[in-house]
mmCIF file of C-alpha atoms in Angstrom:
data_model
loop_
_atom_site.group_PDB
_atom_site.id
_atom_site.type_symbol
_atom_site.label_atom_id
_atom_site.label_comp_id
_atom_site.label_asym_id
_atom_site.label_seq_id
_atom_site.Cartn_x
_atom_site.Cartn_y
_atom_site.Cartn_z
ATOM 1 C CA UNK A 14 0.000 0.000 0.000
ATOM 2 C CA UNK A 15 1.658 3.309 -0.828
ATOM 3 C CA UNK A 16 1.353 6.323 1.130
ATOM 4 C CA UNK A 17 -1.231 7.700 -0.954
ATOM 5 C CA UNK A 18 -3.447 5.124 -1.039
ATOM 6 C CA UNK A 19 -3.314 5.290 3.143
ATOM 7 C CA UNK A 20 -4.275 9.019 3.193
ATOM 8 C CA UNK A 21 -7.453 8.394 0.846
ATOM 9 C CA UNK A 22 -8.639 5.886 3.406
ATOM 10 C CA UNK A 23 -8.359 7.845 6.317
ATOM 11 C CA UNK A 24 -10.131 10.552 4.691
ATOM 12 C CA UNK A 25 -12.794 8.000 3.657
ATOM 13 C CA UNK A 26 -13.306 6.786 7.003
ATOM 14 C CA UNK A 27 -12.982 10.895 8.669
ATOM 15 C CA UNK A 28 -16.079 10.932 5.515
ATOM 16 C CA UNK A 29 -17.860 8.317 7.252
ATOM 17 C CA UNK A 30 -17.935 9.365 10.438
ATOM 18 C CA UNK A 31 -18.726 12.952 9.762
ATOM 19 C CA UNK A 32 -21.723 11.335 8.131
ATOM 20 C CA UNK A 33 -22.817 9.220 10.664
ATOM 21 C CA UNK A 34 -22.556 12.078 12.988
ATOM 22 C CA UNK A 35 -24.774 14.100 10.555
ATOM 23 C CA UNK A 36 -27.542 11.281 10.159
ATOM 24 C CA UNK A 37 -27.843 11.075 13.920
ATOM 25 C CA UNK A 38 -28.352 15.019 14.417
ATOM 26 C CA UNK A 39 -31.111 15.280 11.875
ATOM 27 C CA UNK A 40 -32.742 12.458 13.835
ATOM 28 C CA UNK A 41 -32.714 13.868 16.734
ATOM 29 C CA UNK A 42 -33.679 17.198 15.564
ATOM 30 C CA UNK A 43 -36.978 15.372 13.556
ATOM 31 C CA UNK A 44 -37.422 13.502 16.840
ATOM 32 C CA UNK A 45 -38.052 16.982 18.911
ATOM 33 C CA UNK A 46 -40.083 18.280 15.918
ATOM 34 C CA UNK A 47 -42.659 15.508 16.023
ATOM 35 C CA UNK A 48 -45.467 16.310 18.528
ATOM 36 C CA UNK A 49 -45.468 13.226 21.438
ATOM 37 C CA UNK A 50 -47.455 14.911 23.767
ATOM 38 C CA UNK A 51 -49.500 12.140 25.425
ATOM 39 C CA UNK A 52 -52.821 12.876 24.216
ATOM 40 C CA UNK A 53 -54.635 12.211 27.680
ATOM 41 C CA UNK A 54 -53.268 13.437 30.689
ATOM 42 C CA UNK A 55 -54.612 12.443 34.502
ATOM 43 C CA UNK A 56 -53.565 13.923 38.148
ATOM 44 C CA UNK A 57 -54.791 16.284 39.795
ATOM 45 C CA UNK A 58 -54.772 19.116 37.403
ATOM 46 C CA UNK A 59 -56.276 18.004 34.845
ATOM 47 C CA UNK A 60 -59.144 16.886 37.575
ATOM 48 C CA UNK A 61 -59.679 20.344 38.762
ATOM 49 C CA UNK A 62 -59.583 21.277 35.120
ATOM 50 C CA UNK A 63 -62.724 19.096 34.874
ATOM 51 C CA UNK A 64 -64.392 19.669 37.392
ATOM 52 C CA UNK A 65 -64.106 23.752 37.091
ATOM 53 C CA UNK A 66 -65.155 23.770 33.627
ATOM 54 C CA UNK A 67 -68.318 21.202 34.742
ATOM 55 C CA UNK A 68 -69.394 23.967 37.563
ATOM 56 C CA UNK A 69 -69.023 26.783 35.101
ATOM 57 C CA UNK A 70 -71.399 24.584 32.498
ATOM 58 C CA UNK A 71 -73.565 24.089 35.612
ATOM 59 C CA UNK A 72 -73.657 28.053 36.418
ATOM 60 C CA UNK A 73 -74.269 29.141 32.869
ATOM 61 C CA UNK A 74 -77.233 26.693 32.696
ATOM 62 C CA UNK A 75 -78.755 28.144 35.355
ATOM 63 C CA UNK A 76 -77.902 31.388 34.891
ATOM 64 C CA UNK A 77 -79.829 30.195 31.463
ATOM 65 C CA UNK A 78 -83.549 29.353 33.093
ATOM 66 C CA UNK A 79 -82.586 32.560 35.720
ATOM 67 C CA UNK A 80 -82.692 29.989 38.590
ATOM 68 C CA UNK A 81 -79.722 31.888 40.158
ATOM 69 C CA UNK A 82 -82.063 34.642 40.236
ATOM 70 C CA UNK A 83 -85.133 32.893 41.758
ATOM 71 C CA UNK A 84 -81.919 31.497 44.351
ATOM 72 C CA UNK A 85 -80.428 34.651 45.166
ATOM 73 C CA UNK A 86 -83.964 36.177 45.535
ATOM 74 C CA UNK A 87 -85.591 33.462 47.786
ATOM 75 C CA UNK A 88 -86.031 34.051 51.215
ATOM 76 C CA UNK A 89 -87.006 32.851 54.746
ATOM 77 C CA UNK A 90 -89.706 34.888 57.045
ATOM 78 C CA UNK A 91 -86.950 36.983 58.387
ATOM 79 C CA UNK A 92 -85.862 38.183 54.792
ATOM 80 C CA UNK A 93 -82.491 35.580 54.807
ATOM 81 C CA UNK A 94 -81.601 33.220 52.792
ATOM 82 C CA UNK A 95 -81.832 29.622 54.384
ATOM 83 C CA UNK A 96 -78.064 27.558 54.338
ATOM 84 C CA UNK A 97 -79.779 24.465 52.542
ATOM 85 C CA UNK A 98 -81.259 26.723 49.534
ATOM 86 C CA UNK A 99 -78.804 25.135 47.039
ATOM 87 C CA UNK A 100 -78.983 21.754 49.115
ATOM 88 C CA UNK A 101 -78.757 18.989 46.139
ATOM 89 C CA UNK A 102 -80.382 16.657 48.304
ATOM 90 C CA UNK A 103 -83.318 18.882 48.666
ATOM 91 C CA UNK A 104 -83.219 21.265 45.490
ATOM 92 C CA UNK A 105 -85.910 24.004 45.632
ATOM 93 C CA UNK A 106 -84.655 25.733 42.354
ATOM 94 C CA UNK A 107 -83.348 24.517 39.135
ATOM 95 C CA UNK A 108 -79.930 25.489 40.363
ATOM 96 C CA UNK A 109 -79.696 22.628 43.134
ATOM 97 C CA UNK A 110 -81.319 20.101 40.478
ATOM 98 C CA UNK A 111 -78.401 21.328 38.402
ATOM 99 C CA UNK A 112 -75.999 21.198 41.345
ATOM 100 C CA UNK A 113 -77.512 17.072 42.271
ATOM 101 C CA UNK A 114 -77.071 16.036 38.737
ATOM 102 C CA UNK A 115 -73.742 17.606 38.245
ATOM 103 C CA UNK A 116 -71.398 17.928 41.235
ATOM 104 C CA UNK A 117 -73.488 15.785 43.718
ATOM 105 C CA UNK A 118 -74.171 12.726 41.672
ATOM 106 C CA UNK A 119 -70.298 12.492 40.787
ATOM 107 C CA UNK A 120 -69.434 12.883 44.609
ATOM 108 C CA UNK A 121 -67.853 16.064 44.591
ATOM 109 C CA UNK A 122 -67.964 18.005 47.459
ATOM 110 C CA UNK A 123 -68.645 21.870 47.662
ATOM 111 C CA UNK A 124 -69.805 25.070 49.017
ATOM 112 C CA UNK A 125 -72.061 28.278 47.245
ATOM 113 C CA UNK A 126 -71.875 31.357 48.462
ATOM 114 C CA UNK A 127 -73.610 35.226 47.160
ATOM 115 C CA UNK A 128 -71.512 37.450 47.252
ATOM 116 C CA UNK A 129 -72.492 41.525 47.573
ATOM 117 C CA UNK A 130 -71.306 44.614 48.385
ATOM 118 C CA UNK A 131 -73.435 46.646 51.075
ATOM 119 C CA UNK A 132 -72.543 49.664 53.507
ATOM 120 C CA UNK A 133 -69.310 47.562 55.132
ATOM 121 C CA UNK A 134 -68.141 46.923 51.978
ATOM 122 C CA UNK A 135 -67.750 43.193 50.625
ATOM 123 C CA UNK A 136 -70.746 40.790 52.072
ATOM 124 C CA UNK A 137 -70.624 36.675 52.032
ATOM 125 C CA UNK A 138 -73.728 34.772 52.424
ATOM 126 C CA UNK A 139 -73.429 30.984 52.450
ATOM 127 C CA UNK A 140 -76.249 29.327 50.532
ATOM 128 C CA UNK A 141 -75.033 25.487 50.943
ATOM 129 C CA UNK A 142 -74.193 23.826 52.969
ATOM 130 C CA UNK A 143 -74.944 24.626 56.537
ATOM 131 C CA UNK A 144 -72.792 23.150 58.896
ATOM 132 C CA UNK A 145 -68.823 23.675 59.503
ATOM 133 C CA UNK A 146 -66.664 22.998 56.098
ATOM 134 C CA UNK A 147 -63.624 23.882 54.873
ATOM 135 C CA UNK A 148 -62.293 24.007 51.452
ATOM 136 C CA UNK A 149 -58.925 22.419 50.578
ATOM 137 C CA UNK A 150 -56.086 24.869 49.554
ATOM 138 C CA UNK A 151 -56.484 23.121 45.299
ATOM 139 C CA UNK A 152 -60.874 23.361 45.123
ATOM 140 C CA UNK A 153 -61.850 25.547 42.777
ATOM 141 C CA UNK A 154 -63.900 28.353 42.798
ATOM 142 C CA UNK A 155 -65.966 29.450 39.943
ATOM 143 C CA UNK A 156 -68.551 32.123 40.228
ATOM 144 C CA UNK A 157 -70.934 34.123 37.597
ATOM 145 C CA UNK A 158 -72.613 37.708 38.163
ATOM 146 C CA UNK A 159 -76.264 38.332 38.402
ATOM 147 C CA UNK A 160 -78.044 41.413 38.034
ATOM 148 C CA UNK A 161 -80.594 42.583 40.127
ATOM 149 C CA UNK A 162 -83.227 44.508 39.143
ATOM 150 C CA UNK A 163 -85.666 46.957 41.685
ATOM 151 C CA UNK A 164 -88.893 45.012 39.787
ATOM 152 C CA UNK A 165 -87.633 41.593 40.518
ATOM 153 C CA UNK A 166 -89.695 39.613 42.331
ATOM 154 C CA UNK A 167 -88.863 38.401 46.418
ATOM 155 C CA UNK A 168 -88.889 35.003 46.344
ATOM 156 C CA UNK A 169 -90.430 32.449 49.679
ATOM 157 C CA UNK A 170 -88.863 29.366 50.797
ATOM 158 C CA UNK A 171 -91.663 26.803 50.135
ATOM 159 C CA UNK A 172 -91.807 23.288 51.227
ATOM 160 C CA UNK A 173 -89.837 21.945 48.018
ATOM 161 C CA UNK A 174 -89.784 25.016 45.665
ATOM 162 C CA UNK A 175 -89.073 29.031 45.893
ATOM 163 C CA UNK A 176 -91.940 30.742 44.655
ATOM 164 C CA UNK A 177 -93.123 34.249 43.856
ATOM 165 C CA UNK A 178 -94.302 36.063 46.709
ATOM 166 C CA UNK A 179 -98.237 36.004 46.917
ATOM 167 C CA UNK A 180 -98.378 39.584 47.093
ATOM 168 C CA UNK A 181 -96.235 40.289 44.606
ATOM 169 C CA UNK A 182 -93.815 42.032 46.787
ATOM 170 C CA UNK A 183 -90.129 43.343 45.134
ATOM 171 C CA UNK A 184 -86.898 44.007 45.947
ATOM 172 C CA UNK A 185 -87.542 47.455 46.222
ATOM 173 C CA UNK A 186 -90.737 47.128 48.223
ATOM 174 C CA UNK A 187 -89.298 44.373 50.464
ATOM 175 C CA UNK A 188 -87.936 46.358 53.791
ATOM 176 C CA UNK A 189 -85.862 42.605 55.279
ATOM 177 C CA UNK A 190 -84.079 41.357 51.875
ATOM 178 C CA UNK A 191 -80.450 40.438 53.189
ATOM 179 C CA UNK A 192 -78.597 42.615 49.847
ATOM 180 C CA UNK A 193 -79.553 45.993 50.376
ATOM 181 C CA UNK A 194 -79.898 48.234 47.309
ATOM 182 C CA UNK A 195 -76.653 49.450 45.816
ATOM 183 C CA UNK A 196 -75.628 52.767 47.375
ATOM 184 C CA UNK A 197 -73.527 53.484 44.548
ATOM 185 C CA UNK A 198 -76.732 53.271 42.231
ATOM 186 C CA UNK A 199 -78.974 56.176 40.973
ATOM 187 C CA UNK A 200 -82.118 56.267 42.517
ATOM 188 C CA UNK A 201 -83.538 56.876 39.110
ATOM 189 C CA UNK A 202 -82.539 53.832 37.907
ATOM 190 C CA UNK A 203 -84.402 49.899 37.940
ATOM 191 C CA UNK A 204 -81.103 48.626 39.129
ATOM 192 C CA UNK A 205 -81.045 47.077 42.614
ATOM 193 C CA UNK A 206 -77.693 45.634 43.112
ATOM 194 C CA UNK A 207 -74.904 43.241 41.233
ATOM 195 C CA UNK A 208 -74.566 40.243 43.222
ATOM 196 C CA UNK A 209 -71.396 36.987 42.333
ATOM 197 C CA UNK A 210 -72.702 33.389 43.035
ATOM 198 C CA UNK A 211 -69.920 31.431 43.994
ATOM 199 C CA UNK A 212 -69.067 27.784 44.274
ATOM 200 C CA UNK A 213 -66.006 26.599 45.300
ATOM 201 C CA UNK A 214 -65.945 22.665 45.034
ATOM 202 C CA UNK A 215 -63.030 20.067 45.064
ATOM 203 C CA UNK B 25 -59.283 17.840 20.195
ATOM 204 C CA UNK B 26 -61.835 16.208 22.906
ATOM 205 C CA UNK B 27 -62.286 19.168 24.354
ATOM 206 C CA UNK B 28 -62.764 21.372 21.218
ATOM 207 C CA UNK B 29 -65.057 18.526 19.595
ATOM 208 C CA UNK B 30 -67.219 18.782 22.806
ATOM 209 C CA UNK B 31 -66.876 22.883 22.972
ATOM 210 C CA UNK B 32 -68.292 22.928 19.032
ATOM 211 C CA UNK B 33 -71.059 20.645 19.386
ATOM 212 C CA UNK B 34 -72.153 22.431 22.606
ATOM 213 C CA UNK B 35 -71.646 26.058 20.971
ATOM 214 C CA UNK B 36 -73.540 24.910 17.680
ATOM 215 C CA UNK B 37 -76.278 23.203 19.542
ATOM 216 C CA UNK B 38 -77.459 26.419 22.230
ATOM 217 C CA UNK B 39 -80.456 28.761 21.761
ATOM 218 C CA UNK B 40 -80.109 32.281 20.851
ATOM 219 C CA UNK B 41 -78.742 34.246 23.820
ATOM 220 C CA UNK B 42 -78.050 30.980 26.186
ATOM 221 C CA UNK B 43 -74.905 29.228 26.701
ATOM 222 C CA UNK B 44 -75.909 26.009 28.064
ATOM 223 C CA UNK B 45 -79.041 25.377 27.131
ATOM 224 C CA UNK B 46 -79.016 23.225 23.742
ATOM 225 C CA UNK B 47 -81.818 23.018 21.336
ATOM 226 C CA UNK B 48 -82.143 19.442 21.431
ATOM 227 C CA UNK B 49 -83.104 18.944 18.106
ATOM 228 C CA UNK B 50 -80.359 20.647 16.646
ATOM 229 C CA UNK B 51 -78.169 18.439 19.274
ATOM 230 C CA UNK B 52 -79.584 15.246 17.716
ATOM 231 C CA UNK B 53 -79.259 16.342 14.030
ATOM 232 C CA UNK B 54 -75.241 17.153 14.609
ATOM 233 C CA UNK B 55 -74.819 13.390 16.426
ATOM 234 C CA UNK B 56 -76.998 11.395 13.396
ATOM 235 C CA UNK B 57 -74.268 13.273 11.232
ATOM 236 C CA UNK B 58 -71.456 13.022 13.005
ATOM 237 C CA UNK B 59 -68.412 13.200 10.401
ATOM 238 C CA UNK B 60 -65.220 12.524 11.705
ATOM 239 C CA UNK B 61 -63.577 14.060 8.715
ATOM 240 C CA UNK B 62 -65.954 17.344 9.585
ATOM 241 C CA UNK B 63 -64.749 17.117 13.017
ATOM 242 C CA UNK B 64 -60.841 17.072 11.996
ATOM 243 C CA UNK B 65 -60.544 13.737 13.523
ATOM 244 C CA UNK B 66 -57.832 12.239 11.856
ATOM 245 C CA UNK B 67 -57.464 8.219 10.963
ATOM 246 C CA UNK B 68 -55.677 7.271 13.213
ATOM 247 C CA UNK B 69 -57.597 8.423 16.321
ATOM 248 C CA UNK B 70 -60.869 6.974 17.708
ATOM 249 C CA UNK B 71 -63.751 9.098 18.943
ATOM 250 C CA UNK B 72 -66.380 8.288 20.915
ATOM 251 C CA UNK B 73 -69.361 11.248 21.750
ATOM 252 C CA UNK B 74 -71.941 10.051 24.290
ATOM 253 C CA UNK B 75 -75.076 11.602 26.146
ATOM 254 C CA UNK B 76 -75.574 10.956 29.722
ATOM 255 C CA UNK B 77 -77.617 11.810 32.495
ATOM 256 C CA UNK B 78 -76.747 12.828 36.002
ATOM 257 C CA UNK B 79 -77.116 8.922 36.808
ATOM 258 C CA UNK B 80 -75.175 8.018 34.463
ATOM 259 C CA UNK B 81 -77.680 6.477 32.115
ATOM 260 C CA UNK B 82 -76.966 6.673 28.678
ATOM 261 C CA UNK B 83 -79.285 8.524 26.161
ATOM 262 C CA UNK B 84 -77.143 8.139 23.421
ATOM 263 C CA UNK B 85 -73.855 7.363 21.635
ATOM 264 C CA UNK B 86 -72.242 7.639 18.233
ATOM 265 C CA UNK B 87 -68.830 6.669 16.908
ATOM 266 C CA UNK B 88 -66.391 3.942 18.122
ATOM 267 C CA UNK B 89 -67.474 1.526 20.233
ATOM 268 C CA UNK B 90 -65.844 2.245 23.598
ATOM 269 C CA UNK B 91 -66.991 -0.572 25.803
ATOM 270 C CA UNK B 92 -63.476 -1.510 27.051
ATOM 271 C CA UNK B 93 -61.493 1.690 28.039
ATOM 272 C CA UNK B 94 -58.452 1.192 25.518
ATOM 273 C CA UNK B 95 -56.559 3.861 27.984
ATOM 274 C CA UNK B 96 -54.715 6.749 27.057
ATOM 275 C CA UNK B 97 -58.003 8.324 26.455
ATOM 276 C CA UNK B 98 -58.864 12.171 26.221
ATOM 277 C CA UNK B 99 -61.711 12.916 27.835
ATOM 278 C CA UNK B 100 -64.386 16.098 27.674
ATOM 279 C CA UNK B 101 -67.097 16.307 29.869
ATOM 280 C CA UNK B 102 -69.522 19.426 28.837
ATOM 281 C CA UNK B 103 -72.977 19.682 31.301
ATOM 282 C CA UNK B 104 -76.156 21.406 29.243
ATOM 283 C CA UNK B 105 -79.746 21.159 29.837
ATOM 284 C CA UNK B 106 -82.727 20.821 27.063
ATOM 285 C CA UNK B 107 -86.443 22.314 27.531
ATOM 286 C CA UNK B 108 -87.289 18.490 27.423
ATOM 287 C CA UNK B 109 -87.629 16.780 30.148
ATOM 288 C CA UNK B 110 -84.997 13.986 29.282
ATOM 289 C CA UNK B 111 -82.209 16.797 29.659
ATOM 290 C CA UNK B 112 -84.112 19.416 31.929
ATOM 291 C CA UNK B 113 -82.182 19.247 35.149
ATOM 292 C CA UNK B 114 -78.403 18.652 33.529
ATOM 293 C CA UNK B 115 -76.964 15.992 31.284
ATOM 294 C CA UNK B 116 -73.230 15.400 29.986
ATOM 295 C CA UNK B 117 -71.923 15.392 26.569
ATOM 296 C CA UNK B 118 -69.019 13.140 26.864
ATOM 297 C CA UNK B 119 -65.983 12.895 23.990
ATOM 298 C CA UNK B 120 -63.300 10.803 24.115
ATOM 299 C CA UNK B 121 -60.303 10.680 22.073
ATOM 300 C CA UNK B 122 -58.109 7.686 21.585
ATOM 301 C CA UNK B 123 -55.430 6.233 19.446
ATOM 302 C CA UNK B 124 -55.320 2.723 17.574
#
């Protein structure tokens, strides 16, 4: 073999390795460019991603048929709301049907509030449930705004249902309503007061 | 692509002016015609919608058959209501995505 002949080779094989090294890095590159996301994930986010778009689907429904209305608007003798009003167990609106075949029925727990700003500033009502609970630090909490209107109707707690009061009495006529009217609002005007439903479940 | 399959078939199903509240007719007429190719489902995925109530009984189901969880599923779970009674107090529209 003469010199020349060994130089060609080692250039060959210097060729082939360069290549090799070549084939691998577009490989790898086309490797990260391919999409391998799983296409289902599980834990605990994607849980709470669940479950907070199911209780906004459940609010917007109701807000739908205005049964967070008739909710925020029914009230005991005293002019309060009673702490089982949005009881799933024992649904008196459309809103604890919703909250039975929704949350309740696929053993999630939670907790609905109205929310509502009076003289002190911000007020918290709890509408379900009654007794002690605490939230974990990862529930969520989802809430939607409803408007109240001077003309709206007061609501009474009946046996199993929330009806119009039998005199036809309003928010603006009813002295005991737990949300007072909106200071911040003209007099002139049919507004009442803005109110937040809020469920935080987990 | 579960969840945006779900999120179209809700959006294209509601009355004027209401989010949740699906015309059920309409709702029905988008199932019986279910396309995957429409949907942007591509061949090599499965796709399963189903209707549900808060029980859990099903009302209906169209596309694969997904008796036996094949795993690795994607999974959207929309709630609506209907003015009929089937649907009045909250169903779910399930869709689940799978590979072969």
């Amino acid at each position: 073999m003469t010199q020349g002949d060994s130089s060609r080779g080692q250039t060959f094989t210097l060729e082939g390795v360069i290549g090799a090294v070549l084939v691998l890095a577009s490989v790898v590159l086309a490797l990260q460019a391919v999409n391998i996301a799983p296409v289902a994930s599980d834990g605990v986010d994607s849980r709470n991603d669940r479950l907070e778009t199911r209780t906004e689907d459940l609010l917007a429904a109701a807000a739908d048929s205005d049964a967070l209305r008739t909710t925020v608007t029914c009230v005991g003798p005293t002019g309060d709301p009673e702490t089982g009003l949005a009881n799933p167990n024992d649904p008196r609106t459309q809103f604890g049907e919703l909250l039975n075949q929704t949350l309740a029925q696929n053993g999630d727990e939670f907790v609905v509030f109205v929310e509502y700003r009076d003289a002190d500033g911000l007020a918290r009502t709890r509408l379900y449930p009654s007794g002690d609970i605490n939230a974990p630090t990862d529930a969520v909490s989802v809430s939607r705004q409803v408007t109240l209107y001077d003309s709206d109707p007061v609501h009474r707690v009946a046996t199993d249902s929330c009806e119009p009061d039998s005199d036809g009495t309003t928010l603006a006529e009813e002295d005991q309503f737990y949300i007072d009217r909106s200071a911040d609002v003209d007099e002139t005007t049919n507004l009442y007061n803005t109110v937040r439903v809020r469920v935080i479940a987990w | 692509m579960a969840d945006q399959l779900a999120d179209d078939l809700i959006t294209n199903s509601t009355y004027s002016g209401e989010e949740r509240t699906l015309n059920r007719s309409k709702l029905d007429t988008s199932l019986n015609n279910f396309d995957r190719v429409d949907a942007g489902i591509p061949d090599r995925e499965q796709v399963n919608v189903t209707i549900q109530n808060g029980t859990g009984a099903r009302i209906s189901t169209v596309g694969d058959s997904f008796d036996i969880n094949p795993g690795g599923v994607a999974t959207s779970v929309r709630t609506f209501v209907t003015r009929d009674q089937e649907c009045a107090d909250g169903c779910q529209l399930i869709v689940r995505v799978w590979s072969q």
